[in-house]
Coordinates of C-alpha atoms in Angstrom, one line a residue:
M17 CA 35.0 14.6 10.3
S18 CA 35.0 15.5 6.9
P19 CA 33.6 13.7 4.0
S20 CA 36.2 11.0 2.5
K21 CA 35.7 11.0 -1.8
D22 CA 35.6 7.4 -3.5
N23 CA 38.1 8.1 -6.2
H24 CA 36.9 4.7 -8.2
S25 CA 34.4 5.3 -10.8
P26 CA 30.8 6.0 -9.8
S27 CA 29.2 2.6 -9.4
R28 CA 26.5 1.0 -11.4
T29 CA 22.8 0.0 -11.3
Q30 CA 20.0 -0.1 -13.5
L31 CA 17.9 1.0 -10.2
L32 CA 18.7 3.3 -7.4
I33 CA 16.1 3.5 -5.1
V34 CA 16.4 6.0 -1.4
G35 CA 14.3 4.9 1.6
G36 CA 14.3 1.8 3.3
G37 CA 10.4 2.3 4.3
P38 CA 7.8 -0.5 3.3
V39 CA 7.2 1.0 -0.2
G40 CA 11.4 1.4 -0.8
L41 CA 11.3 -2.1 0.8
T42 CA 8.9 -3.8 -1.8
T43 CA 10.3 -2.3 -4.5
A44 CA 13.6 -3.7 -3.9
L45 CA 11.6 -7.2 -3.8
L46 CA 10.1 -6.5 -6.6
L47 CA 12.7 -5.6 -8.8
D48 CA 14.3 -8.5 -7.3
R49 CA 11.9 -10.8 -8.6
F50 CA 12.3 -9.8 -12.6
A51 CA 15.6 -10.0 -12.0
I52 CA 16.5 -7.0 -11.9
D53 CA 19.4 -4.9 -10.7
F54 CA 19.3 -2.6 -7.5
V55 CA 20.5 -0.6 -4.7
L56 CA 18.2 0.5 -1.7
V57 CA 19.3 3.1 0.5
E58 CA 18.4 4.3 3.3
R59 CA 19.6 6.1 6.4
A60 CA 18.7 4.6 9.4
S61 CA 20.6 1.8 10.8
G62 CA 18.1 -0.7 9.6
V63 CA 14.0 -1.4 10.0
T64 CA 11.8 0.7 12.2
D65 CA 11.8 0.1 16.1
H66 CA 8.4 2.1 16.2
P67 CA 4.5 0.6 14.9
K68 CA 4.1 4.2 12.8
A69 CA 1.7 2.8 10.0
R70 CA -0.7 0.2 10.9
G71 CA -2.8 -2.4 8.7
C72 CA -2.8 -4.3 5.6
D73 CA -5.3 -4.7 3.5
I74 CA -6.6 -7.1 1.6
R75 CA -4.8 -6.1 -2.0
S76 CA -1.7 -6.0 0.3
M77 CA -2.1 -9.7 2.0
E78 CA -3.1 -10.6 -2.0
L79 CA 0.6 -9.8 -2.8
F80 CA 2.6 -10.8 0.6
R81 CA 0.7 -14.4 -0.2
Q82 CA 2.3 -14.1 -3.4
W83 CA 5.7 -13.4 -2.1
G84 CA 5.4 -16.0 0.0
I85 CA 5.7 -14.0 3.7
G86 CA 1.4 -13.8 4.0
E87 CA 1.4 -16.3 6.3
K88 CA 4.2 -14.9 8.7
I89 CA 3.1 -11.1 8.7
K90 CA -0.5 -12.4 9.8
A91 CA 0.8 -14.5 12.4
R92 CA 2.5 -11.4 13.9
G93 CA -0.7 -9.2 13.3
L94 CA -4.4 -9.0 15.2
P95 CA -6.3 -11.7 15.1
P96 CA -8.9 -12.4 12.5
G97 CA -12.2 -10.8 13.5
S98 CA -10.7 -8.2 14.8
D99 CA -11.1 -4.8 13.1
T100 CA -13.9 -3.0 15.5
F101 CA -13.7 0.0 17.1
A102 CA -14.6 0.5 20.7
M103 CA -16.2 4.1 21.8
V104 CA -14.6 4.3 25.8
D105 CA -14.8 6.1 28.4
S106 CA -11.6 4.2 28.8
I107 CA -10.4 1.1 28.0
S108 CA -11.2 -0.5 31.2
G109 CA -14.1 1.2 31.5
R110 CA -17.8 2.4 30.1
E111 CA -17.7 0.9 26.8
Y112 CA -20.9 3.2 25.0
G113 CA -20.3 0.2 21.7
R114 CA -18.7 -1.0 18.9
T115 CA -18.7 -1.7 15.2
V116 CA -18.7 -5.1 13.9
P117 CA -16.2 -6.5 11.8
E118 CA -16.4 -6.8 8.1
L119 CA -17.8 -10.1 6.3
D120 CA -15.6 -12.3 3.9
V121 CA -18.0 -13.1 1.5
G122 CA -15.0 -14.5 -0.5
H123 CA -14.0 -12.3 -2.9
S124 CA -9.6 -12.9 -2.3
P125 CA -7.1 -15.6 -1.1
A126 CA -6.1 -12.9 1.9
W127 CA -7.8 -11.4 4.3
R128 CA -6.7 -8.0 5.5
C129 CA -3.7 -8.2 8.4
L130 CA -3.9 -5.3 11.3
V131 CA -0.1 -6.0 11.8
A132 CA 2.5 -2.8 12.3
Q133 CA 4.5 -1.6 10.1
D134 CA 8.4 -2.6 11.6
V135 CA 6.8 -6.1 11.4
V136 CA 6.3 -5.4 7.7
E137 CA 9.3 -3.6 7.3
E138 CA 11.2 -6.6 8.7
E139 CA 9.6 -9.7 7.2
L140 CA 10.1 -7.3 3.6
F141 CA 13.2 -7.1 4.4
D142 CA 14.1 -10.6 6.3
V143 CA 13.4 -11.8 2.3
I144 CA 15.6 -8.9 1.1
R145 CA 18.2 -9.6 3.0
S146 CA 19.4 -13.2 0.2
S147 CA 18.5 -11.1 -2.7
K148 CA 20.8 -11.8 -5.9
H149 CA 20.3 -8.9 -7.8
G150 CA 20.7 -5.7 -5.1
R151 CA 21.8 -4.6 -1.6
V152 CA 20.5 -2.5 1.0
L153 CA 22.6 -0.1 2.3
Y154 CA 22.5 1.7 5.4
D155 CA 23.4 4.2 7.4
T156 CA 23.4 5.8 4.0
E157 CA 21.8 9.3 2.5
F158 CA 20.8 10.4 -0.1
T159 CA 22.0 13.8 -0.9
S160 CA 22.0 14.9 -4.7
Y161 CA 20.8 13.4 -7.9
K162 CA 21.8 14.8 -12.1
D163 CA 19.5 13.5 -15.3
L164 CA 21.2 12.7 -17.6
G165 CA 18.5 12.1 -19.7
G166 CA 18.8 9.4 -22.0
D167 CA 21.1 7.9 -20.2
G168 CA 20.1 7.5 -16.8
V169 CA 21.0 10.1 -13.5
V170 CA 24.3 10.2 -11.3
V171 CA 22.8 9.8 -7.5
H172 CA 25.8 10.8 -4.8
T173 CA 25.4 9.3 -1.6
R174 CA 27.1 9.7 2.3
D175 CA 28.0 7.2 4.2
L176 CA 27.2 8.5 7.8
K177 CA 29.5 6.7 9.6
T178 CA 32.6 6.8 7.5
G179 CA 31.5 10.6 6.2
K180 CA 32.9 8.7 2.6
E181 CA 30.5 10.0 -0.8
Q182 CA 29.5 7.6 -3.3
E183 CA 28.4 8.4 -6.8
W184 CA 26.4 6.1 -8.8
R185 CA 25.2 5.4 -11.8
A186 CA 21.2 4.9 -12.7
D187 CA 19.5 4.3 -15.5
Y188 CA 16.0 5.4 -13.3
L189 CA 16.1 7.4 -9.4
I190 CA 13.2 6.2 -7.0
G191 CA 12.2 8.4 -4.0
A192 CA 10.1 6.0 -1.5
D193 CA 11.7 8.1 0.7
G194 CA 8.5 9.3 2.8
A195 CA 6.4 12.6 3.0
G196 CA 9.5 15.0 3.5
S197 CA 11.7 13.4 0.7
S198 CA 14.1 14.8 -0.3
V199 CA 14.4 13.0 -4.0
R200 CA 11.2 15.1 -4.7
S201 CA 13.1 18.4 -3.1
Q202 CA 14.8 18.3 -5.9
T203 CA 13.0 17.6 -8.9
D204 CA 10.4 19.6 -10.5
I205 CA 7.4 18.0 -8.4
T206 CA 5.2 19.5 -6.3
M207 CA 2.4 18.3 -4.2
R208 CA -1.3 19.3 -4.0
G209 CA -3.0 19.7 -1.2
P210 CA -3.1 20.6 2.8
A211 CA 0.1 20.4 3.9
T212 CA -1.1 19.8 7.2
L213 CA -4.5 19.6 8.7
A214 CA -3.3 19.4 12.6
V215 CA 0.3 17.7 14.1
M216 CA -0.1 14.6 16.5
A217 CA 1.5 13.1 18.6
N218 CA 2.3 9.0 18.8
E219 CA 3.6 7.4 21.6
F220 CA 4.6 3.9 21.6
W221 CA 4.1 2.6 25.1
Q222 CA 4.0 -0.8 26.5
A223 CA 1.6 -2.2 28.7
D224 CA -0.2 -6.2 29.8
L225 CA -4.0 -5.2 28.7
S226 CA -4.6 -8.8 28.1
H227 CA -7.0 -9.5 31.5
I228 CA -9.0 -6.8 29.6
P229 CA -11.9 -8.4 28.6
R230 CA -12.1 -8.7 24.0
V231 CA -8.7 -6.6 23.7
T232 CA -7.5 -8.7 21.5
Q233 CA -10.6 -8.5 19.9
T234 CA -10.4 -4.8 19.2
A235 CA -8.8 -3.2 16.5
G236 CA -8.6 0.3 18.4
Y237 CA -9.8 2.8 20.7
R238 CA -12.1 5.9 21.0
V239 CA -11.8 7.2 24.4
R240 CA -13.7 9.5 25.2
P241 CA -11.9 13.4 25.8
E242 CA -12.9 15.8 28.1
N243 CA -12.1 18.5 25.5
P244 CA -10.8 18.1 21.6
R245 CA -7.5 19.3 22.6
E246 CA -7.3 15.2 24.4
A247 CA -8.9 13.3 21.8
I248 CA -6.4 10.0 21.2
W249 CA -6.7 7.2 19.4
T250 CA -5.7 4.3 21.3
V251 CA -4.3 1.2 18.7
L252 CA -3.0 -2.9 20.0
N253 CA -0.9 -3.3 17.9
G254 CA 0.2 -7.4 17.2
A255 CA -0.1 -8.1 21.1
S256 CA -1.8 -7.6 24.6
D257 CA 1.0 -5.6 25.7
R258 CA 1.7 -3.2 23.0
W259 CA -0.4 0.2 22.5
L260 CA 0.4 3.4 20.5
S261 CA -1.6 6.5 21.5
A262 CA -1.7 9.0 18.9
G263 CA -3.3 12.5 19.4
Y264 CA -3.7 16.1 18.0
V265 CA -0.2 18.6 19.8
G266 CA -1.2 21.8 17.1
K267 CA -2.4 23.1 13.9
E268 CA 0.3 24.4 12.2
D269 CA 3.1 23.6 14.9
D270 CA 3.7 21.6 17.9
E271 CA 1.8 24.0 20.3
R272 CA 3.0 22.5 23.8
P273 CA 5.6 24.0 25.6
L274 CA 7.8 20.9 25.5
P275 CA 7.4 17.1 24.2
R276 CA 5.7 14.5 27.1
T277 CA 8.0 13.5 29.2
D278 CA 8.1 9.5 30.7
A279 CA 6.4 10.5 33.3
E280 CA 3.7 12.4 30.7
V281 CA 3.7 9.6 29.0
V282 CA 2.7 7.0 32.0
A283 CA 0.4 9.6 33.1
L284 CA -1.7 9.6 29.7
A285 CA -1.5 6.3 29.2
R286 CA -2.8 5.0 32.8
K287 CA -5.8 7.4 32.2
Q288 CA -6.9 6.3 28.5
T289 CA -6.9 2.6 30.3
G290 CA -9.0 3.9 33.2
L291 CA -5.7 1.6 35.2
P292 CA -3.5 4.0 37.9
N293 CA -1.5 1.5 38.7
L294 CA -0.6 0.4 35.6
D295 CA 2.9 -0.9 34.8
V296 CA 3.5 1.2 31.8
K297 CA 7.5 1.4 30.1
V298 CA 7.5 4.0 27.0
I299 CA 9.4 2.6 24.0
S300 CA 9.5 6.3 21.6
R301 CA 7.6 8.2 20.6
S302 CA 7.2 11.1 17.2
I303 CA 5.7 13.5 15.5
W304 CA 4.1 14.4 12.3
R305 CA 1.5 16.2 10.2
L306 CA -1.3 15.2 9.0
S307 CA -1.5 15.5 5.8
R308 CA -4.0 15.0 2.5
Q309 CA -1.7 15.7 -0.7
V310 CA -1.2 14.3 -3.4
A311 CA 2.2 15.4 -6.3
D312 CA 0.9 16.7 -9.6
K313 CA 3.2 13.8 -11.5
F314 CA 4.5 10.8 -10.2
R315 CA 7.6 11.4 -13.1
S316 CA 9.8 13.3 -13.7
G317 CA 12.1 12.5 -16.7
N318 CA 14.1 9.4 -14.9
V319 CA 13.0 10.1 -11.3
F320 CA 10.1 7.9 -10.5
L321 CA 8.3 8.7 -6.6
V322 CA 6.1 6.0 -4.8
G323 CA 4.6 5.6 -1.7
D324 CA 4.0 8.7 0.3
A325 CA 6.9 10.7 -1.2
A326 CA 4.4 10.5 -3.5
H327 CA 1.4 11.2 -1.7
R328 CA 0.3 12.0 1.9
F329 CA -2.9 10.4 3.5
P330 CA -4.3 11.0 7.4
P331 CA -3.8 7.7 8.8
N332 CA -7.4 7.0 9.2
G333 CA -8.9 4.2 7.0
G334 CA -4.7 2.5 6.5
F335 CA -4.2 3.4 2.7
G336 CA -1.0 5.2 2.9
M337 CA 1.5 2.5 3.0
N338 CA -1.2 -0.2 1.3
S339 CA -1.1 2.6 -2.2
G340 CA 2.3 2.9 -2.2
I341 CA 3.2 -0.8 -1.9
Q342 CA 1.3 -1.1 -4.7
D343 CA 2.6 1.9 -6.5
A344 CA 5.9 -0.2 -6.2
H345 CA 3.6 -3.3 -7.5
N346 CA 2.7 -1.5 -11.1
L347 CA 6.1 0.0 -11.7
A348 CA 8.2 -2.7 -11.8
W349 CA 6.9 -4.9 -14.3
K350 CA 6.7 -2.1 -17.1
M351 CA 10.3 -1.5 -16.0
R352 CA 11.6 -5.4 -16.9
L353 CA 10.0 -4.4 -19.9
V354 CA 10.9 -1.8 -21.1
F355 CA 15.0 -2.8 -20.1
D356 CA 14.5 -6.2 -21.9
G357 CA 13.1 -3.6 -25.0
K358 CA 9.6 -5.1 -25.3
A359 CA 8.0 -2.6 -24.3
G360 CA 7.9 0.8 -25.4
V361 CA 9.1 4.3 -23.1
G362 CA 6.5 5.1 -23.6
L363 CA 4.9 2.0 -21.0
L364 CA 6.7 4.0 -18.3
D365 CA 4.6 6.7 -18.4
S366 CA 1.1 4.9 -17.6
Y367 CA 2.6 4.7 -13.8
D368 CA 1.9 8.2 -13.4
V369 CA -0.8 7.9 -15.6
E370 CA -2.7 4.7 -13.5
R371 CA -1.7 5.6 -10.1
R372 CA -2.3 9.1 -9.9
P373 CA -6.2 8.9 -9.9
I374 CA -6.2 6.0 -7.0
A375 CA -3.7 8.3 -4.9
E376 CA -6.4 10.5 -4.7
S377 CA -9.2 8.4 -4.7
N378 CA -8.0 7.2 -1.4
A379 CA -7.0 10.3 0.1
D380 CA -10.0 11.4 -0.3
F381 CA -11.1 8.4 1.5
S382 CA -8.9 8.1 4.2
L383 CA -9.9 12.0 4.2
G384 CA -13.6 11.4 4.9
N385 CA -12.6 9.3 7.8
Q386 CA -10.8 11.4 9.5
K387 CA -13.8 13.4 9.6
R388 CA -15.7 10.8 10.7
F389 CA -13.4 11.0 14.4
L390 CA -14.1 13.9 15.0
K391 CA -17.8 13.8 14.4
T392 CA -17.4 10.6 16.2
D393 CA -15.3 12.7 19.3
A394 CA -17.5 15.8 19.1
A395 CA -20.4 12.9 20.0
L396 CA -18.5 11.3 22.5
R397 CA -18.1 14.5 24.1
S398 CA -21.7 15.0 24.6
G399 CA -22.9 11.8 26.4
N400 CA -25.6 12.0 24.0
I401 CA -26.3 8.3 23.2
D402 CA -27.7 8.1 20.1
E403 CA -26.0 10.4 18.5
I404 CA -22.9 7.9 19.2
N405 CA -24.4 5.2 18.3
F406 CA -25.2 7.3 14.9
W407 CA -20.9 7.9 14.7
I408 CA -21.2 3.9 15.6
R409 CA -22.9 2.6 12.5
D410 CA -21.2 5.0 10.1
S411 CA -18.3 4.0 11.3
H412 CA -18.8 0.9 9.3
N413 CA -18.1 3.1 6.7
H414 CA -14.4 3.7 7.5
L415 CA -13.6 0.4 8.5
H416 CA -15.7 -2.1 5.6
S417 CA -13.7 -1.5 2.7
S418 CA -13.2 -4.2 0.3
G419 CA -14.2 -1.7 -2.3
Q420 CA -11.8 0.6 -2.0
S421 CA -9.1 -1.9 -1.8
L422 CA -9.5 -4.1 -4.3
G423 CA -12.2 -2.5 -6.9
F424 CA -9.9 0.3 -8.3
A425 CA -9.6 0.2 -11.7
Y426 CA -7.6 2.2 -14.6
E427 CA -9.3 3.8 -17.1
E428 CA -6.4 4.8 -18.4
G429 CA -2.5 4.1 -19.2
A430 CA -1.4 0.5 -20.1
V431 CA -4.3 -1.0 -20.9
V432 CA -7.1 -1.2 -23.8
Q433 CA -10.8 0.0 -23.0
D434 CA -13.9 -2.1 -25.0
G435 CA -16.7 0.9 -24.1
T436 CA -18.1 -0.7 -21.8
A437 CA -18.8 1.7 -19.5
R438 CA -17.2 2.5 -16.2
V439 CA -19.1 1.1 -12.9
A440 CA -18.6 3.9 -10.0
L441 CA -16.7 2.5 -7.1
Q442 CA -18.3 1.8 -4.4
A443 CA -15.7 1.9 -1.1
R444 CA -17.3 -0.5 1.3
W445 CA -18.9 -3.2 -2.0
Y446 CA -16.4 -4.7 -4.0
Q447 CA -17.7 -6.7 -7.5
P448 CA -15.4 -8.5 -9.6
S449 CA -15.6 -7.6 -13.1
D450 CA -13.2 -8.7 -16.0
R451 CA -13.0 -5.3 -16.9
P452 CA -10.3 -3.7 -18.7
G453 CA -8.4 -2.1 -16.0
G454 CA -9.7 -3.7 -13.2
R455 CA -8.4 -6.5 -11.0
F456 CA -9.0 -9.8 -13.1
P457 CA -11.6 -11.9 -10.3
H458 CA -10.9 -14.6 -7.3
W459 CA -12.3 -18.1 -7.4
W460 CA -10.0 -21.1 -5.8
T461 CA -9.2 -23.3 -8.6
D462 CA -8.4 -26.3 -6.9
L463 CA -11.0 -27.7 -4.2
A464 CA -9.0 -28.2 -1.0
R465 CA -9.2 -24.0 -1.8
T466 CA -4.7 -23.5 -2.2
H467 CA -4.8 -22.5 -5.6
S468 CA -6.2 -19.5 -6.4
T469 CA -7.1 -17.8 -9.9
L470 CA -4.3 -14.9 -8.5
D471 CA -1.5 -17.5 -8.8
W472 CA -2.1 -17.1 -12.5
F473 CA -0.7 -13.4 -12.6
D474 CA 2.5 -13.0 -11.8
R475 CA 6.4 -12.2 -13.9
E476 CA 4.3 -12.1 -17.4
F477 CA 1.1 -12.0 -19.1
V478 CA -1.9 -14.2 -19.3
L479 CA -4.7 -14.9 -21.8
V480 CA -7.4 -16.5 -20.0
A481 CA -10.4 -18.1 -22.4
G482 CA -13.6 -18.9 -21.7
P483 CA -14.1 -23.1 -21.7
K484 CA -15.1 -22.9 -26.1
A485 CA -12.4 -20.1 -26.8
D486 CA -9.9 -22.4 -29.1
G487 CA -9.4 -19.8 -31.0
W488 CA -7.6 -17.9 -28.8
I489 CA -5.5 -20.3 -26.9
E490 CA -4.2 -21.4 -30.9
A491 CA -2.9 -17.5 -31.4
A492 CA -1.5 -17.0 -28.0
P493 CA 2.0 -18.8 -28.9
N494 CA 1.7 -17.2 -32.4
V495 CA 1.2 -12.9 -31.2
S496 CA 3.9 -14.0 -28.5
E497 CA 6.7 -15.5 -31.5
K498 CA 5.6 -12.4 -33.4
T499 CA 6.0 -9.4 -30.8
G500 CA 9.0 -11.2 -28.2
V501 CA 6.3 -11.3 -25.6
P502 CA 5.9 -13.9 -23.3
I503 CA 2.0 -14.7 -22.8
A504 CA 1.1 -17.6 -21.1
V505 CA -2.4 -18.9 -20.7
R506 CA -5.0 -20.8 -19.1
Q507 CA -8.5 -21.7 -19.7
L508 CA -11.4 -21.6 -17.5
D509 CA -13.5 -24.3 -16.8
A510 CA -17.3 -22.4 -17.0
A511 CA -17.3 -18.0 -16.9
N512 CA -19.7 -17.3 -15.2
E513 CA -21.3 -13.8 -15.1
S514 CA -22.0 -14.0 -11.7
D515 CA -18.9 -14.1 -10.2
G516 CA -17.7 -10.4 -12.2
I517 CA -16.9 -12.4 -15.3
R518 CA -18.1 -11.2 -19.0
L519 CA -15.5 -13.1 -21.6
G520 CA -18.2 -15.6 -22.6
L521 CA -17.2 -19.2 -23.9
R522 CA -15.4 -17.9 -26.6
G523 CA -14.1 -14.7 -25.9
A524 CA -10.5 -13.7 -23.6
V525 CA -9.4 -11.0 -21.0
L526 CA -5.4 -10.5 -21.5
V527 CA -4.2 -10.1 -17.9
R528 CA -0.8 -8.2 -17.0
P529 CA 1.4 -9.5 -14.4
D530 CA 0.1 -7.4 -11.8
G531 CA -3.2 -9.3 -12.2
H532 CA -4.9 -6.2 -13.8
V533 CA -7.1 -7.0 -17.1
A534 CA -5.3 -5.0 -20.1
W535 CA -7.6 -5.5 -22.7
R536 CA -10.9 -8.1 -23.3
M537 CA -12.7 -9.4 -26.4
P538 CA -16.5 -11.5 -25.5
W539 CA -16.2 -13.0 -28.8
L540 CA -13.8 -15.0 -31.5
P541 CA -12.7 -12.8 -34.3
N542 CA -11.9 -13.5 -37.9
D543 CA -8.6 -12.8 -37.1
P544 CA -7.6 -13.4 -33.8
V545 CA -3.6 -13.6 -34.2
A546 CA -4.5 -9.4 -35.7
E547 CA -6.6 -8.8 -32.7
L548 CA -4.1 -9.9 -29.8
G549 CA -1.6 -8.2 -31.7
T550 CA -2.6 -5.0 -32.1
A551 CA -3.4 -5.1 -28.4
V552 CA 0.0 -6.0 -27.1
N553 CA 2.2 -3.9 -29.0
T554 CA -0.9 -0.8 -27.7
I555 CA -0.2 -2.1 -24.2
L556 CA 3.2 -2.6 -24.8
C557 CA 3.3 1.6 -26.8
R558 CA 5.1 0.0 -29.9

């Protein structure tokens, strides 16, 4: 069928999002919360039916809690305490040992959830389907765009069912279209780092293994390989009968003569489980490349990249999807302030300045975990119990990652540093802090433990003042009136440095809509209105 042209004038939207995976859907959800018009186009006919990524980290679960979908996602994941790896001959056979779950020490109102990507997409889309500010167009592919500078972008799409082409005018284009991003390929943005560390094959299959002890308390099984090519990582996805096996099939390309047939996938599943008569149903399969790449910039003119379009990590540690969710969370509130004329367009440059270093950190963390997997496989092949036990213990550095999830901080960008020294990130341990750039600490604000300090930060700036900081509380509405920027006020009953709070009795911090501290002054100056006003104008590039 030859494509038909839309003879009407270009359709108009503020944001056009390309890609309907979890990051694109998160972007749409956030734009809707900030009342920004959007259109999301996605080539597929709906949300994915393949588990792909798995695991929502603590920060993502905090955001899902805020957006009203945290409990729904949690209910469809593995039970609490299942974040363990087991090293085995087979799932039903000998177990050499396993890791222990990370202890929740109360730094968050939420906790990580081992849940598959298809579930996350379904829950996000369930919110977006009733959006008042945008729409999702499935079976629609992005074909090209032209950047018009101060006049936004012209974007062309094609309906894959009818062949009809559509022209759109938008202020900005957001590429959320994954590792092989078509949006990125049409920009001057390049990826840095190895594009292919290995070629991997996923087999998604169904079989009831609920009779195996502790199976629903195990995130994944590292099955002892007879040789490096047989190393398989088998994970449970949400229920005791949904499994995903991932294994190496080549260095640069799929080196197998042919992909596995259904019969071969069934045989593989039976070998992995140690159950020769297991009833196995093949659901789907996919081929993907193990990469460690980060874009040299996350913005080109009026185009922004989020998620895998901007960074590709090894899946070890589960930071790919989660980093993308936090990309969107960083960008949306800035868009709202720029559209409202309350921030200079330079605020949007802070997206790249802030998020790219975090992507590099998460990429390194993920690559380290991938190398740890190779060492664990070698230990299993050796059969040396001491060597195996060493790598089991070392795997706690993979799974216990609260610091990597919660402790990242923005050193530059839409923050005003106060001169205190940066504290090195410890991936395994999170240290709460109200230092500029970091996520403001959590603690419960009611005895029932239903409301958190994190609930204060959503759509506007918040001044958090110390117990005796009445001067700051009086200054906030004055600054808000002068700058035109809404600033809510919260006052602490206590300021305990043991909880990471150093703003003091008479100090204050200004927290951004995304929950990151933008500015701190742990004392009351002679002119708090001038100090706070200067901080707001600096942060918003005015």
